[in-house]
PDB file of C-alpha atoms in Angstrom:
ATOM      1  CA  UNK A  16     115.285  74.673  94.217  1.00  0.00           C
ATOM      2  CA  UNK A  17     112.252  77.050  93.424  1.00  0.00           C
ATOM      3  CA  UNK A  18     112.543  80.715  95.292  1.00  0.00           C
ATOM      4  CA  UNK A  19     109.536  81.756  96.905  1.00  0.00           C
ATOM      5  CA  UNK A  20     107.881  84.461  97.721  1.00  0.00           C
ATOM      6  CA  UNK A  21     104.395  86.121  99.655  1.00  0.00           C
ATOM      7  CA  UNK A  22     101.829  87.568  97.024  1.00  0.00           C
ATOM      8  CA  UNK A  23      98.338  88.927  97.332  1.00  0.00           C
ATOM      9  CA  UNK A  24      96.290  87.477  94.803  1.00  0.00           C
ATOM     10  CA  UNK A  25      92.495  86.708  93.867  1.00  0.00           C
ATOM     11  CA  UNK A  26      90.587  83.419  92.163  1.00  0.00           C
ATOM     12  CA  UNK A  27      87.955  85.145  91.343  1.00  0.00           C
ATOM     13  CA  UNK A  28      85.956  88.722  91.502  1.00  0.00           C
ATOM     14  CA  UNK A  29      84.793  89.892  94.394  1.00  0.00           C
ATOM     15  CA  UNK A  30      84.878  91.442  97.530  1.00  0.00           C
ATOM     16  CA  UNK A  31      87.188  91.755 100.695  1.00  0.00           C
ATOM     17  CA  UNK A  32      86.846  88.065 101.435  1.00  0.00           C
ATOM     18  CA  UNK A  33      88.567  87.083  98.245  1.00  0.00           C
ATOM     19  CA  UNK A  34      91.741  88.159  98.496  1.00  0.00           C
ATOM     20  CA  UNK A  35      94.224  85.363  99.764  1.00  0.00           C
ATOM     21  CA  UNK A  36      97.849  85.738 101.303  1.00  0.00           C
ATOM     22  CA  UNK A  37      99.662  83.214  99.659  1.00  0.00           C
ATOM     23  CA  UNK A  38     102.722  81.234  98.615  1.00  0.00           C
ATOM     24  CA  UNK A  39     104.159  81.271  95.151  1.00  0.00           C
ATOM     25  CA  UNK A  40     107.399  81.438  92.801  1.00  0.00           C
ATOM     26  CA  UNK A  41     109.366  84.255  92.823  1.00  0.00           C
ATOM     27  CA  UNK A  42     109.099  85.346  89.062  1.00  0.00           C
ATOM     28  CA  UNK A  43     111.851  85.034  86.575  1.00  0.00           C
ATOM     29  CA  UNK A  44     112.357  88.606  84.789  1.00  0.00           C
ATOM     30  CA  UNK A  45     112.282  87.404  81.325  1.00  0.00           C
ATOM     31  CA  UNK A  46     113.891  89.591  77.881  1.00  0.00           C
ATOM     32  CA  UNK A  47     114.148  93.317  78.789  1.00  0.00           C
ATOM     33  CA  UNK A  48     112.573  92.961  82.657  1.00  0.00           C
ATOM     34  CA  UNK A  49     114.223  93.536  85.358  1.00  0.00           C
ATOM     35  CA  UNK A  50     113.285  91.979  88.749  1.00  0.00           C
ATOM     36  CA  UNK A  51     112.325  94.215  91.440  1.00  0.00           C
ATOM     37  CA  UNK A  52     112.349  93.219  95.099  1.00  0.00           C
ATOM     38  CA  UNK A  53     109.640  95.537  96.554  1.00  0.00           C
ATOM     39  CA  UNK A  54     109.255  97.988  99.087  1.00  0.00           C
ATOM     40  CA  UNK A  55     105.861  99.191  98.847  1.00  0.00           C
ATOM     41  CA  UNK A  56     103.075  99.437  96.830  1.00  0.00           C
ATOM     42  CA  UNK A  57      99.940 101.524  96.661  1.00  0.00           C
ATOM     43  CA  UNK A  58      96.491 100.906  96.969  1.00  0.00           C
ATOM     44  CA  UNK A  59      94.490 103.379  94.498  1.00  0.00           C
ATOM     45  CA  UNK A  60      90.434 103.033  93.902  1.00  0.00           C
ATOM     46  CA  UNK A  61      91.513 101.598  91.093  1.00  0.00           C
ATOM     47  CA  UNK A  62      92.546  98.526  92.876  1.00  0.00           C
ATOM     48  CA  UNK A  63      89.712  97.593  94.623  1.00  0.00           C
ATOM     49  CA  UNK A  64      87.466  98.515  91.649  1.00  0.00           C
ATOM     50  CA  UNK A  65      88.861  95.756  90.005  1.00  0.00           C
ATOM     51  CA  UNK A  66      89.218  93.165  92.783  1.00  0.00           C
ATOM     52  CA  UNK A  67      85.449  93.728  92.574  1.00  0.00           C
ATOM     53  CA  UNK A  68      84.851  93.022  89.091  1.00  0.00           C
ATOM     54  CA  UNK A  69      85.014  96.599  88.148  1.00  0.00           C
ATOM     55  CA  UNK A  70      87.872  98.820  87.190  1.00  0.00           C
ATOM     56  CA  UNK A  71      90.184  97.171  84.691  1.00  0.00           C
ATOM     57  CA  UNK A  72      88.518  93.532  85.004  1.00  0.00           C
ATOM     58  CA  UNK A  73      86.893  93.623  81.527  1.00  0.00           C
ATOM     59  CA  UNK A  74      90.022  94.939  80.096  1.00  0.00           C
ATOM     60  CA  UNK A  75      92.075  91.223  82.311  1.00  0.00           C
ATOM     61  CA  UNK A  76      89.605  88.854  81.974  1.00  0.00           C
ATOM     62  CA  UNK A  77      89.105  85.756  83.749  1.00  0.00           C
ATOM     63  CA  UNK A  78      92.786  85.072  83.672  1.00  0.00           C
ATOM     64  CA  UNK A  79      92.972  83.773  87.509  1.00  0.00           C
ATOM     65  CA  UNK A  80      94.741  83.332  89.804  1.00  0.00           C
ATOM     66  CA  UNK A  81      95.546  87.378  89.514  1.00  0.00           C
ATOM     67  CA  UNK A  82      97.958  89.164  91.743  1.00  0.00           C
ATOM     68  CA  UNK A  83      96.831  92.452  92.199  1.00  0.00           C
ATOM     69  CA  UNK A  84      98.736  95.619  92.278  1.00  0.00           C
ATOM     70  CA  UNK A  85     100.043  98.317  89.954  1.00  0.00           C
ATOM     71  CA  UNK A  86     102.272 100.917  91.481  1.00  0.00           C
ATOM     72  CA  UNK A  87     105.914  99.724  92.984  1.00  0.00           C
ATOM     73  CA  UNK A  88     108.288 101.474  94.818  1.00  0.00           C
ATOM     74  CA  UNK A  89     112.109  99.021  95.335  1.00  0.00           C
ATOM     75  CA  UNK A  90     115.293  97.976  94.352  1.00  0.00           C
ATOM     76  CA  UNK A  91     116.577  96.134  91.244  1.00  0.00           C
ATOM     77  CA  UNK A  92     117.219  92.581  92.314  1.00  0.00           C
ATOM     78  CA  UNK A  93     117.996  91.183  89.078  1.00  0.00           C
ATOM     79  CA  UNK A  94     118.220  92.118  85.386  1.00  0.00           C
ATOM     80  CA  UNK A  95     116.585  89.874  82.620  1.00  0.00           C
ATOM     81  CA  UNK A  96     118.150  89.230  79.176  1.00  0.00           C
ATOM     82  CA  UNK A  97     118.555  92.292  77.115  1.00  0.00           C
ATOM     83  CA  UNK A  98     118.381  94.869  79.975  1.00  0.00           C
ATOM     84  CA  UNK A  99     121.633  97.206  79.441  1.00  0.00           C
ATOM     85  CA  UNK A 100     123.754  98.528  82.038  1.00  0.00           C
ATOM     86  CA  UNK A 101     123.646 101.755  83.762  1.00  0.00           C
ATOM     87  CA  UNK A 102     126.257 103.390  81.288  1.00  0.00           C
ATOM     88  CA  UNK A 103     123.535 103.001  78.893  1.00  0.00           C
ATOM     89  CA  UNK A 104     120.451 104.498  80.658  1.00  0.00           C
ATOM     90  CA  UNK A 105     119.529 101.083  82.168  1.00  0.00           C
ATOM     91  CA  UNK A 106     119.497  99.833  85.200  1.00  0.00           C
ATOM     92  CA  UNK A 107     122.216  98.348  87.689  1.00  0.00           C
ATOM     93  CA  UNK A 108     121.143  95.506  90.733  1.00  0.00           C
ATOM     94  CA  UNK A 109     120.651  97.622  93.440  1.00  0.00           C
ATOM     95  CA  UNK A 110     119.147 100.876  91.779  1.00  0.00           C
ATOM     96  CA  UNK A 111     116.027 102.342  93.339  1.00  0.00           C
ATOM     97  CA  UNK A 112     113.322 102.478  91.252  1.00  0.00           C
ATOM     98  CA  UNK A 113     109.706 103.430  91.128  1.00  0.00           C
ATOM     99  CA  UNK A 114     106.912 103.225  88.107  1.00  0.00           C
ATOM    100  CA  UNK A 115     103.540 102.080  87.431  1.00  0.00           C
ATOM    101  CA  UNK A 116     103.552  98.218  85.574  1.00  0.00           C
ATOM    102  CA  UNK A 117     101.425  96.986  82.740  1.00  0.00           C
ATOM    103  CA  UNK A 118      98.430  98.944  83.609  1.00  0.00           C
ATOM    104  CA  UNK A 119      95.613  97.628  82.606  1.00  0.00           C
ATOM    105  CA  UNK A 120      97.082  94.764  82.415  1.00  0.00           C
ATOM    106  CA  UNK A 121      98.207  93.278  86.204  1.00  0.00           C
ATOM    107  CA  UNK A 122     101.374  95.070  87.502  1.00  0.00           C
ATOM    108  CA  UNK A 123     101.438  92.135  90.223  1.00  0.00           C
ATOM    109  CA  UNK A 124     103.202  94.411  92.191  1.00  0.00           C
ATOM    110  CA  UNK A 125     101.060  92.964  96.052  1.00  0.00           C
ATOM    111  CA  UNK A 126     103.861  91.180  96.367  1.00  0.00           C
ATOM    112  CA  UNK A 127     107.825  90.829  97.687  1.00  0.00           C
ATOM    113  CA  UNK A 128     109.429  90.679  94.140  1.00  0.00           C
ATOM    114  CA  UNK A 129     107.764  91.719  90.994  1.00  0.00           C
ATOM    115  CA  UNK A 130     109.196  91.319  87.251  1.00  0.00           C
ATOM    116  CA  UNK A 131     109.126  94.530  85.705  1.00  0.00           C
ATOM    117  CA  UNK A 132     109.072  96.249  82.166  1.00  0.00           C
ATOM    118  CA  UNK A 133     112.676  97.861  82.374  1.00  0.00           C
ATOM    119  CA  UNK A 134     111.216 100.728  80.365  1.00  0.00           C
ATOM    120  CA  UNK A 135     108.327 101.023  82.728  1.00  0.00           C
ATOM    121  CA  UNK A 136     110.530 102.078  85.606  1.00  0.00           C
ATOM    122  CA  UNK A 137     112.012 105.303  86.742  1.00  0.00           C
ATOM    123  CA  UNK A 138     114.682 106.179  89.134  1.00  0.00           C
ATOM    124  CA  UNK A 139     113.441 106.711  92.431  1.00  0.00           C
ATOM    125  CA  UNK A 140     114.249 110.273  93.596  1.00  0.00           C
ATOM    126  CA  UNK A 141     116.123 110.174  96.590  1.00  0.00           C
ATOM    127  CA  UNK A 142     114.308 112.623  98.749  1.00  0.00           C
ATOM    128  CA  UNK A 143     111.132 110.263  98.858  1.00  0.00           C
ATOM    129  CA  UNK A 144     110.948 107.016 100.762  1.00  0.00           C
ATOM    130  CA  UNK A 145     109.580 103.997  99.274  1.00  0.00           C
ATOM    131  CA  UNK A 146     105.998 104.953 100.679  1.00  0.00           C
ATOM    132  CA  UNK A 147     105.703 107.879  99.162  1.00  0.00           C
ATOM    133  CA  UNK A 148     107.451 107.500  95.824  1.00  0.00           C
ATOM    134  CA  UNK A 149     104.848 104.348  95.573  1.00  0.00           C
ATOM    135  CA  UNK A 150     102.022 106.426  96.180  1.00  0.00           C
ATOM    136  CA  UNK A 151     103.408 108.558  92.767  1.00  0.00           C
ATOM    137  CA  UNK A 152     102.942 106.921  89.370  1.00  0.00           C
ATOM    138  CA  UNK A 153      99.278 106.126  89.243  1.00  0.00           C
ATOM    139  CA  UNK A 154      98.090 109.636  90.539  1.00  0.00           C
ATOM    140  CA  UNK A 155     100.902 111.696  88.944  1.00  0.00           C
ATOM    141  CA  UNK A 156     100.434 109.883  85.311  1.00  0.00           C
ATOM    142  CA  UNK A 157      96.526 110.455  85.835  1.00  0.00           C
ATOM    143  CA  UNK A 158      97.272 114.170  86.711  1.00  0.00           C
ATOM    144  CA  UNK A 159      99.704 114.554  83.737  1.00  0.00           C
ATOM    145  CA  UNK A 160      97.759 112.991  80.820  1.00  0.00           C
ATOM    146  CA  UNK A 161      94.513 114.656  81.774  1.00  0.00           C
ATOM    147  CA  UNK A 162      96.227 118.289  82.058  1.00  0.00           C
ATOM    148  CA  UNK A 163      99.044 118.497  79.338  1.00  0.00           C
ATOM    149  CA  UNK A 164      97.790 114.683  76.763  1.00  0.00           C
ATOM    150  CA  UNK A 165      94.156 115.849  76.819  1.00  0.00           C
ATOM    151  CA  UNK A 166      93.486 119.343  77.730  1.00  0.00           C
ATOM    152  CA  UNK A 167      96.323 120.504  76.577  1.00  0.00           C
ATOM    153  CA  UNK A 168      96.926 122.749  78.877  1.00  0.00           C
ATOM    154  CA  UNK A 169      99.944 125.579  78.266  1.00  0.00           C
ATOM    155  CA  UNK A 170     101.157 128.767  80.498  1.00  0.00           C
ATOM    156  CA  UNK A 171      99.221 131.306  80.702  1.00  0.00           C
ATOM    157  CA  UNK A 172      95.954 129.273  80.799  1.00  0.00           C
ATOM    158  CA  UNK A 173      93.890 129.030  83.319  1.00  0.00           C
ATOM    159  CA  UNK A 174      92.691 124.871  84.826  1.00  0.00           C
ATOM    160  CA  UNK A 175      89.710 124.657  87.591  1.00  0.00           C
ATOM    161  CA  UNK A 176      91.009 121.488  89.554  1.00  0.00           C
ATOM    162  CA  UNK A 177      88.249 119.703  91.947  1.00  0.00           C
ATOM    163  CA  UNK A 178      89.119 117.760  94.791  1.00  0.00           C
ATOM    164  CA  UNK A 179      92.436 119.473  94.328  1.00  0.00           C
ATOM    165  CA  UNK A 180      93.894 118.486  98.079  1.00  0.00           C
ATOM    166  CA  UNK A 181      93.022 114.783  97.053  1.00  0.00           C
ATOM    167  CA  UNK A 182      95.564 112.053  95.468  1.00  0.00           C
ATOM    168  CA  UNK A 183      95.210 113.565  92.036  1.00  0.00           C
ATOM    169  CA  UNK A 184      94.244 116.682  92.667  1.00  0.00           C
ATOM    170  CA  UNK A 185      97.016 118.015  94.484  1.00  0.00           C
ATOM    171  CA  UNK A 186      99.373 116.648  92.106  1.00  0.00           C
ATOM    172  CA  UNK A 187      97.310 118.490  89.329  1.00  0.00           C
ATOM    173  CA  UNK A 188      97.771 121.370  91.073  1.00  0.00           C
ATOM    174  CA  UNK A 189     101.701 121.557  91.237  1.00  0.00           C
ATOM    175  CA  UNK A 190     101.856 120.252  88.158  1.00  0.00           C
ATOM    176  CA  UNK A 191      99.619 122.988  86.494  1.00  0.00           C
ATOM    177  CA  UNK A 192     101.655 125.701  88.545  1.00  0.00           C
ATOM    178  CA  UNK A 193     105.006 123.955  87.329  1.00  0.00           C
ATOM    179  CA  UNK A 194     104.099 124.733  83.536  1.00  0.00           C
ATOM    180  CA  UNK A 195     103.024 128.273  84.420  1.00  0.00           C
ATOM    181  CA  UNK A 196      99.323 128.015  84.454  1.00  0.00           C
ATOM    182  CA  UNK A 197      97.116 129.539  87.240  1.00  0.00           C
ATOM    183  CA  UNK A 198      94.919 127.128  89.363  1.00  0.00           C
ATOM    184  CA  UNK A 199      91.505 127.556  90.802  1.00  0.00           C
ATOM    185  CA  UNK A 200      91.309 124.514  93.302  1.00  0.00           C
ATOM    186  CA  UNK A 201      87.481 123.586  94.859  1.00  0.00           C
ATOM    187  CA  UNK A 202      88.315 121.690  98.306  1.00  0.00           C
ATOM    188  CA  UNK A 203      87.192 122.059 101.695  1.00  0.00           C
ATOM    189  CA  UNK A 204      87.788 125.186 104.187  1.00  0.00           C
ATOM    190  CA  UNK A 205      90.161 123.017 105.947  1.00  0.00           C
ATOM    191  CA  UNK A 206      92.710 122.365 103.158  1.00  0.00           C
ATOM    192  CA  UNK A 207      92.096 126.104 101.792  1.00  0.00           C
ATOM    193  CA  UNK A 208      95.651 126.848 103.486  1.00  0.00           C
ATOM    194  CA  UNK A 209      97.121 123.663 102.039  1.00  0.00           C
ATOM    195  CA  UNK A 210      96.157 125.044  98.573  1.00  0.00           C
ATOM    196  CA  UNK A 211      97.443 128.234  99.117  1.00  0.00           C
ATOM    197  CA  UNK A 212     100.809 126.861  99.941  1.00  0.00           C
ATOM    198  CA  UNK A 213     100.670 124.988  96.570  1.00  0.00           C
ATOM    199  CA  UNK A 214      99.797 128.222  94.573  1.00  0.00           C
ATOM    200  CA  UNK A 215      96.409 127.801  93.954  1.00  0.00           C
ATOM    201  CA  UNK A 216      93.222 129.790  94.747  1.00  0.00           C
ATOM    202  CA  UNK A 217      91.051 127.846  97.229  1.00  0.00           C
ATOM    203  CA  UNK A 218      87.718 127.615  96.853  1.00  0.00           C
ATOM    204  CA  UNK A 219      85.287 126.238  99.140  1.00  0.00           C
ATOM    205  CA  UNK A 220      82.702 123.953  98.134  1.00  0.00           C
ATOM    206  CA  UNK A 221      80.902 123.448 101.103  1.00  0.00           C
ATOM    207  CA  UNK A 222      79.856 127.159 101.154  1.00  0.00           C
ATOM    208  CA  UNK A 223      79.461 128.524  97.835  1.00  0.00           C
ATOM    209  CA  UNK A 224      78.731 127.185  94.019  1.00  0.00           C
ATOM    210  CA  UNK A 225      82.124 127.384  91.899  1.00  0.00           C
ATOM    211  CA  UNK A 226      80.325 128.575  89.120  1.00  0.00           C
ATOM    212  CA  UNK A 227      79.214 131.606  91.206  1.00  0.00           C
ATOM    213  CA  UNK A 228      83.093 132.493  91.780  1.00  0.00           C
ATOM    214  CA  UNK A 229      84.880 131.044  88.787  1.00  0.00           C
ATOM    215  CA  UNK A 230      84.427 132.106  85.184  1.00  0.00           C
ATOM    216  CA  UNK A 231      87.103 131.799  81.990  1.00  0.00           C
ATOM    217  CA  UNK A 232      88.934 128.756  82.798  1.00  0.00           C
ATOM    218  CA  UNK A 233      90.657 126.922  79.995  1.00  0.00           C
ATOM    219  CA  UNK A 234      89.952 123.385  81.233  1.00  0.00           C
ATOM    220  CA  UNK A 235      88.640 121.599  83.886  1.00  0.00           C
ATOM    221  CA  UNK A 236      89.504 118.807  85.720  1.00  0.00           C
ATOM    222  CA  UNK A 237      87.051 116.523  87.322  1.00  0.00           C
ATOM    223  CA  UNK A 238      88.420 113.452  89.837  1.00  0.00           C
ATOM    224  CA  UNK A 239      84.524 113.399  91.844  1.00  0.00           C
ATOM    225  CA  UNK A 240      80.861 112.089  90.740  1.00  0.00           C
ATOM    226  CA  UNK A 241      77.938 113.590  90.387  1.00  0.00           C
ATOM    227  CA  UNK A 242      77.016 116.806  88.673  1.00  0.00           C
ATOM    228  CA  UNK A 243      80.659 118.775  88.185  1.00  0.00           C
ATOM    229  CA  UNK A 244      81.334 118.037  84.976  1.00  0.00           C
ATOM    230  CA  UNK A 245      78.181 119.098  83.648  1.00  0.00           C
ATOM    231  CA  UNK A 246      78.538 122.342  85.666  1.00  0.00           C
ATOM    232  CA  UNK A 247      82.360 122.357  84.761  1.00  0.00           C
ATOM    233  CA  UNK A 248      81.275 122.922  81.706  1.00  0.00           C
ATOM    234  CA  UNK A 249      80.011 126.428  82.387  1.00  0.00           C
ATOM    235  CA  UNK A 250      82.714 128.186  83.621  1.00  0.00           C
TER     236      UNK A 250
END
């Protein structure tokens, strides 16, 4: 008899009204995946972006129905041909894990099981819940790639991070301070303490220019619209 499970998945591009609850197999984790029964997921702009026909869509197609969903937070259910034990660095059923799937392909992880890359998963550290370690990979990858992949930043150097109390930003932060960089962080007043306690140097963009304040900064990094990056660029 067929396992099922609940799954959130779309039939075609749109908005909030085509998302549907629904009923389906519970997937079969196939040569080096591991099947995770999930905890929790995230829901990054990402997400809805492409619900909408934005985001990754071009990148997925028309390949409905989709189940939606990248990050995963849960506990290794079953492991698929290929998938070595623990002794090996792999994974054993009933190891807490957490990672971002596929991306941009769909992670299907808006849903109670998910089949996962076994290389695409890390061990959950076990001072986070679920909640929070699923609110990790997306925002901490994005963080990590743009600081260290791209702009190569090393200690010493200085990074201007805007937004920095936000998802990315605050992660940008830490992880800037972690290599030994200094941070200059634009937020609001009210999360100039919050900054602080993360080692940066608040500024506050509601009542004065960053370029007026900030000067020499080794790289920039921009997670809002409008005119920063062009006056990023300056400083």
């Amino acid at each position: 008899m067929t396992r099922t499970m609940k799954a959130v998945r779309i039939h075609t591009y749109g908005g909030n009204d085509v998302v549907r609850y629904e009923e389906v197999p519970v997937p079969v984790p196939a040569a080096d995946e591991v099947l995770v029964r999930m905890h929790a997921a995230s829901v990054n702009p990402v997400d809805w972006k492409t619900r909408s026909g934005g985001g990754q869509a071009d990148k997925i197609g028309e390949r409905f129905p989709i189940v939606l969903g990248w990050d995963v937070s849960g506990t290794v259910e079953e492991l698929g041909p290929g998938v070595v034990d623990p002794d090996d660095d792999g994974w054993a059923v009933g190891d807490e894990v957490f990672g971002l799937l596929r991306f941009p392909q769909p992670g299907q992880t808006y849903a109670d099981y998910v089949a996962a890359p076994a290389h695409e998963l890390a061990p959950k550290p076990s001072r986070l819940s679920h909640v929070e370690a699923a609110a990790m990979p997306l925002a901490v990858l994005t963080a990590w790639q743009a600081l260290f992949e791209t702009g190569a930043l090393e200690a010493g150097h200085t990074a201007l991070v805007h937004a920095a109390a936000g998802g990315v930003g605050h992660l940008a932060v830490q992880l800037a301070r972690w290599k030994g960089a200094g941070v200059v962080g634009t937020a609001s007043g009210d999360n100039a303490e919050f900054l602080r306690s993360l080692g940066a140097a608040p500024v506050d963009y509601t009542r004065e220019r960053f370029e007026d304040v900030v000067s020499e900064v080794d790289l920039a990094l921009v997670a809002v619209n409008g005119d920063v990056t062009d006056r990023s660029l300056g400083v």
